[in-house]
Amino acid sequence: MNERLWGILIDAFPKLLMYGIEVTVPLTILSFALALIISVIVALIQYADVKVLRQICRFYIWIVRGTPLLVQLYLVFYGLPSLGIVLDAFPTAVLVFGLNEGAYMAESVRGALEAVPKGQVEAGYCVRMSYLQIMVHIVLPQAFRIAFPALSNSLISMVKGTSLAASITVMEMFRQAQVINGRVYESLGLYSEVALIYLMFCTILTALQHWGEKKLGSYGGVK
């Protein structure tokens, strides 16, 4: 560590943090929201055992979980233009991250749905509730409590995974570190600094996860 390096790190920190707050965090939130919607739909289709749709969902999960996320990003951003489909970098990242994480989260939600006792569904029918009402008011609330730790882990993983968006030119936190490093050539210091910021974000989310688990546990959910 020398005076020059300290100066570079001090100057770079607010810039990296700004890109983390203005790009990395929104990218994570939007991608996770899309993944959550996809996961619930896919899990409900499998839970209801809708024959044809269930096979489509299993195929989607098989493809997404069996191919690398980086390859998926390249296929959509660099491959689709050859078919006349051109997407900007940020929407591409949101779409691909959402589809990718949605496949993993769908299995967590499906497992949580199946963990809800079947007797509660039958009890709902006994009081003349519709299938939709049973899902919304009985099954899904309990399933989300059960799946909360797994979904929280997916969110934390997604924060770190957004660094791959730099490969398709999204100017997020890691990409900004690459740009700064291209000028000053201090790879170890800058990449250590950006790693520290990712660690800070994930530590905050981990603390929120533990708080959420305790709150849900107090209502008979996860322990």
Short mmCIF file of C-alpha atoms in Angstrom, two decimals:
data_model
loop_
_atom_site.label_atom_id
_atom_site.label_comp_id
_atom_site.label_asym_id
_atom_site.label_seq_id
_atom_site.Cartn_x
_atom_site.Cartn_y
_atom_site.Cartn_z
CA MET A 1 0.00 0.00 0.00
CA ASN A 2 1.38 3.41 -0.97
CA GLU A 3 0.09 6.94 -1.13
CA ARG A 4 -0.89 6.64 -4.79
CA LEU A 5 -2.93 3.48 -4.21
CA TRP A 6 -4.66 4.96 -1.17
CA GLY A 7 -5.60 7.99 -3.24
CA ILE A 8 -7.01 5.79 -6.00
CA LEU A 9 -9.07 3.70 -3.58
CA ILE A 10 -10.42 6.72 -1.73
CA ASP A 11 -11.37 8.39 -5.01
CA ALA A 12 -12.91 5.20 -6.46
CA PHE A 13 -14.98 4.16 -3.44
CA PRO A 14 -17.83 6.73 -3.80
CA LYS A 15 -17.99 6.09 -7.55
CA LEU A 16 -18.23 2.32 -7.08
CA LEU A 17 -20.77 2.70 -4.29
CA MET A 18 -22.87 5.06 -6.45
CA TYR A 19 -22.98 2.53 -9.29
CA GLY A 20 -23.80 -0.15 -6.75
CA ILE A 21 -26.77 1.81 -5.41
CA GLU A 22 -27.98 3.21 -8.75
CA VAL A 23 -27.43 0.17 -11.00
CA THR A 24 -26.55 -3.02 -9.10
CA VAL A 25 -29.34 -2.67 -6.52
CA PRO A 26 -32.13 -1.84 -9.05
CA LEU A 27 -30.87 -4.64 -11.32
CA THR A 28 -31.09 -7.06 -8.40
CA ILE A 29 -34.54 -5.89 -7.29
CA LEU A 30 -36.08 -6.01 -10.77
CA SER A 31 -34.51 -9.38 -11.58
CA PHE A 32 -35.60 -10.87 -8.26
CA ALA A 33 -39.16 -9.56 -8.70
CA LEU A 34 -39.34 -11.18 -12.15
CA ALA A 35 -37.83 -14.40 -10.80
CA LEU A 36 -40.36 -14.48 -7.95
CA ILE A 37 -43.30 -14.09 -10.34
CA ILE A 38 -41.95 -16.81 -12.62
CA SER A 39 -41.19 -19.15 -9.72
CA VAL A 40 -44.69 -18.86 -8.23
CA ILE A 41 -46.39 -19.48 -11.59
CA VAL A 42 -44.16 -22.45 -12.42
CA ALA A 43 -44.49 -23.90 -8.92
CA LEU A 44 -48.30 -23.56 -8.92
CA ILE A 45 -48.55 -25.28 -12.32
CA GLN A 46 -46.49 -28.20 -11.02
CA TYR A 47 -48.39 -28.28 -7.74
CA ALA A 48 -51.72 -28.41 -9.59
CA ASP A 49 -50.24 -31.09 -11.90
CA VAL A 50 -51.53 -29.51 -15.11
CA LYS A 51 -50.21 -32.20 -17.46
CA VAL A 52 -48.98 -30.38 -20.59
CA LEU A 53 -48.01 -27.18 -18.79
CA ARG A 54 -46.19 -29.19 -16.14
CA GLN A 55 -43.98 -30.77 -18.81
CA ILE A 56 -43.25 -27.35 -20.28
CA CYS A 57 -42.24 -26.10 -16.84
CA ARG A 58 -40.00 -29.10 -16.24
CA PHE A 59 -38.35 -28.51 -19.62
CA TYR A 60 -37.77 -24.83 -18.77
CA ILE A 61 -36.19 -25.75 -15.43
CA TRP A 62 -34.05 -28.44 -17.08
CA ILE A 63 -32.70 -26.07 -19.74
CA VAL A 64 -32.03 -23.13 -17.43
CA ARG A 65 -30.42 -25.11 -14.61
CA GLY A 66 -28.34 -27.13 -17.07
CA THR A 67 -26.68 -24.19 -18.84
CA PRO A 68 -24.31 -21.52 -17.44
CA LEU A 69 -25.73 -18.09 -16.66
CA LEU A 70 -22.93 -16.41 -18.62
CA VAL A 71 -23.81 -18.44 -21.72
CA GLN A 72 -27.47 -17.46 -21.33
CA LEU A 73 -26.50 -13.78 -21.18
CA TYR A 74 -24.42 -14.12 -24.35
CA LEU A 75 -27.14 -16.03 -26.19
CA VAL A 76 -29.74 -13.33 -25.53
CA PHE A 77 -27.55 -10.22 -25.89
CA TYR A 78 -25.18 -11.29 -28.66
CA GLY A 79 -27.12 -14.15 -30.25
CA LEU A 80 -30.66 -12.84 -30.68
CA PRO A 81 -29.60 -9.85 -32.86
CA SER A 82 -28.81 -12.39 -35.60
CA LEU A 83 -32.55 -13.18 -35.56
CA GLY A 84 -33.48 -9.50 -35.66
CA ILE A 85 -34.21 -9.27 -31.93
CA VAL A 86 -32.13 -6.55 -30.31
CA LEU A 87 -32.38 -5.74 -26.60
CA ASP A 88 -30.53 -3.13 -24.58
CA ALA A 89 -28.00 -4.42 -22.07
CA PHE A 90 -29.91 -3.60 -18.86
CA PRO A 91 -33.27 -5.16 -19.92
CA THR A 92 -31.35 -8.18 -21.18
CA ALA A 93 -29.69 -8.61 -17.80
CA VAL A 94 -33.02 -8.28 -15.96
CA LEU A 95 -34.67 -10.81 -18.28
CA VAL A 96 -31.88 -13.38 -18.15
CA PHE A 97 -31.28 -13.08 -14.40
CA GLY A 98 -35.02 -13.33 -13.79
CA LEU A 99 -35.44 -16.41 -15.98
CA ASN A 100 -32.34 -18.06 -14.55
CA GLU A 101 -33.09 -17.52 -10.88
CA GLY A 102 -36.79 -18.19 -11.45
CA ALA A 103 -35.99 -21.79 -12.38
CA TYR A 104 -34.11 -22.37 -9.11
CA MET A 105 -36.65 -20.53 -6.98
CA ALA A 106 -39.52 -22.46 -8.60
CA GLU A 107 -38.21 -25.65 -7.05
CA SER A 108 -37.97 -23.99 -3.63
CA VAL A 109 -41.55 -22.71 -3.89
CA ARG A 110 -42.81 -26.06 -5.19
CA GLY A 111 -41.22 -27.86 -2.26
CA ALA A 112 -42.77 -25.35 0.14
CA LEU A 113 -46.22 -25.80 -1.44
CA GLU A 114 -45.97 -29.56 -1.07
CA ALA A 115 -44.94 -29.13 2.58
CA VAL A 116 -48.31 -27.56 3.42
CA PRO A 117 -50.54 -30.36 4.80
CA LYS A 118 -53.11 -31.56 2.26
CA GLY A 119 -55.72 -31.57 5.01
CA GLN A 120 -55.75 -27.79 4.97
CA VAL A 121 -56.71 -27.78 1.30
CA GLU A 122 -59.50 -30.26 2.02
CA ALA A 123 -60.65 -28.09 4.94
CA GLY A 124 -60.85 -25.13 2.56
CA TYR A 125 -63.12 -27.08 0.24
CA CYS A 126 -65.27 -28.08 3.22
CA VAL A 127 -66.01 -24.42 3.97
CA ARG A 128 -66.90 -23.85 0.29
CA MET A 129 -63.75 -21.95 -0.68
CA SER A 130 -62.71 -22.01 -4.32
CA TYR A 131 -59.35 -23.41 -5.42
CA LEU A 132 -58.03 -19.86 -5.98
CA GLN A 133 -59.17 -18.75 -2.53
CA ILE A 134 -57.49 -21.78 -0.95
CA MET A 135 -54.25 -20.99 -2.73
CA VAL A 136 -54.28 -17.28 -1.88
CA HIS A 137 -55.52 -17.45 1.70
CA ILE A 138 -54.28 -20.81 2.98
CA VAL A 139 -51.52 -22.47 0.95
CA LEU A 140 -49.39 -19.63 -0.42
CA PRO A 141 -48.96 -17.70 2.86
CA GLN A 142 -47.69 -20.83 4.59
CA ALA A 143 -45.55 -21.81 1.60
CA PHE A 144 -43.84 -18.43 1.55
CA ARG A 145 -43.01 -18.75 5.25
CA ILE A 146 -41.44 -22.14 4.58
CA ALA A 147 -39.60 -20.97 1.47
CA PHE A 148 -38.41 -17.67 2.98
CA PRO A 149 -34.85 -18.83 3.86
CA ALA A 150 -34.30 -20.35 0.41
CA LEU A 151 -35.72 -17.31 -1.38
CA SER A 152 -33.59 -15.00 0.75
CA ASN A 153 -30.50 -16.99 -0.20
CA SER A 154 -31.47 -16.62 -3.85
CA LEU A 155 -31.66 -12.85 -3.43
CA ILE A 156 -28.23 -12.71 -1.80
CA SER A 157 -26.81 -14.91 -4.55
CA MET A 158 -28.35 -12.67 -7.18
CA VAL A 159 -26.63 -9.58 -5.76
CA LYS A 160 -23.27 -11.23 -6.43
CA GLY A 161 -24.39 -12.70 -9.75
CA THR A 162 -25.20 -9.27 -11.16
CA SER A 163 -21.45 -8.76 -11.63
CA LEU A 164 -21.80 -10.98 -14.72
CA ALA A 165 -23.84 -8.20 -16.33
CA ALA A 166 -20.50 -6.44 -16.91
CA SER A 167 -19.85 -9.02 -19.64
CA ILE A 168 -22.67 -7.54 -21.73
CA THR A 169 -21.63 -3.92 -21.09
CA VAL A 170 -24.06 -3.09 -18.26
CA MET A 171 -22.32 -0.27 -16.38
CA GLU A 172 -22.87 -1.73 -12.93
CA MET A 173 -20.47 -1.72 -10.01
CA PHE A 174 -18.02 -4.36 -11.24
CA ARG A 175 -17.96 -2.89 -14.75
CA GLN A 176 -17.13 0.52 -13.29
CA ALA A 177 -14.25 -1.07 -11.37
CA GLN A 178 -12.98 -2.50 -14.66
CA VAL A 179 -13.17 0.92 -16.30
CA ILE A 180 -11.27 2.60 -13.46
CA ASN A 181 -8.68 -0.17 -13.47
CA GLY A 182 -8.16 0.37 -17.19
CA ARG A 183 -6.88 3.85 -16.35
CA VAL A 184 -4.86 3.25 -13.18
CA TYR A 185 -3.81 -0.44 -13.41
CA GLU A 186 -4.39 -1.30 -9.75
CA SER A 187 -6.30 -4.55 -10.13
CA LEU A 188 -5.76 -6.02 -6.67
CA GLY A 189 -6.75 -2.90 -4.79
CA LEU A 190 -9.78 -1.98 -6.92
CA TYR A 191 -11.21 -5.48 -7.17
CA SER A 192 -10.70 -5.96 -3.44
CA GLU A 193 -12.59 -2.72 -2.88
CA VAL A 194 -15.51 -3.75 -5.09
CA ALA A 195 -15.55 -7.14 -3.33
CA LEU A 196 -15.83 -5.29 -0.03
CA ILE A 197 -18.85 -3.34 -1.29
CA TYR A 198 -20.54 -6.57 -2.46
CA LEU A 199 -19.79 -8.05 0.96
CA MET A 200 -21.38 -5.01 2.60
CA PHE A 201 -24.56 -5.38 0.54
CA CYS A 202 -24.79 -9.11 1.24
CA THR A 203 -24.15 -8.60 4.96
CA ILE A 204 -27.08 -6.18 5.14
CA LEU A 205 -29.32 -8.65 3.31
CA THR A 206 -28.19 -11.49 5.58
CA ALA A 207 -29.09 -9.43 8.64
CA LEU A 208 -32.52 -8.71 7.12
CA GLN A 209 -32.92 -12.41 6.36
CA HIS A 210 -32.26 -13.37 9.98
CA TRP A 211 -34.68 -10.69 11.17
CA GLY A 212 -37.35 -11.92 8.75
CA GLU A 213 -36.90 -15.53 9.82
CA LYS A 214 -37.37 -14.55 13.47
CA LYS A 215 -40.50 -12.55 12.64
CA LEU A 216 -41.99 -15.37 10.59
CA GLY A 217 -41.02 -17.89 13.25
CA SER A 218 -43.01 -15.93 15.82
CA TYR A 219 -46.12 -16.52 13.70
CA GLY A 220 -45.63 -20.24 13.39
CA GLY A 221 -43.57 -20.14 10.22
CA VAL A 222 -39.93 -21.00 9.84
CA LYS A 223 -37.76 -21.48 12.92
#
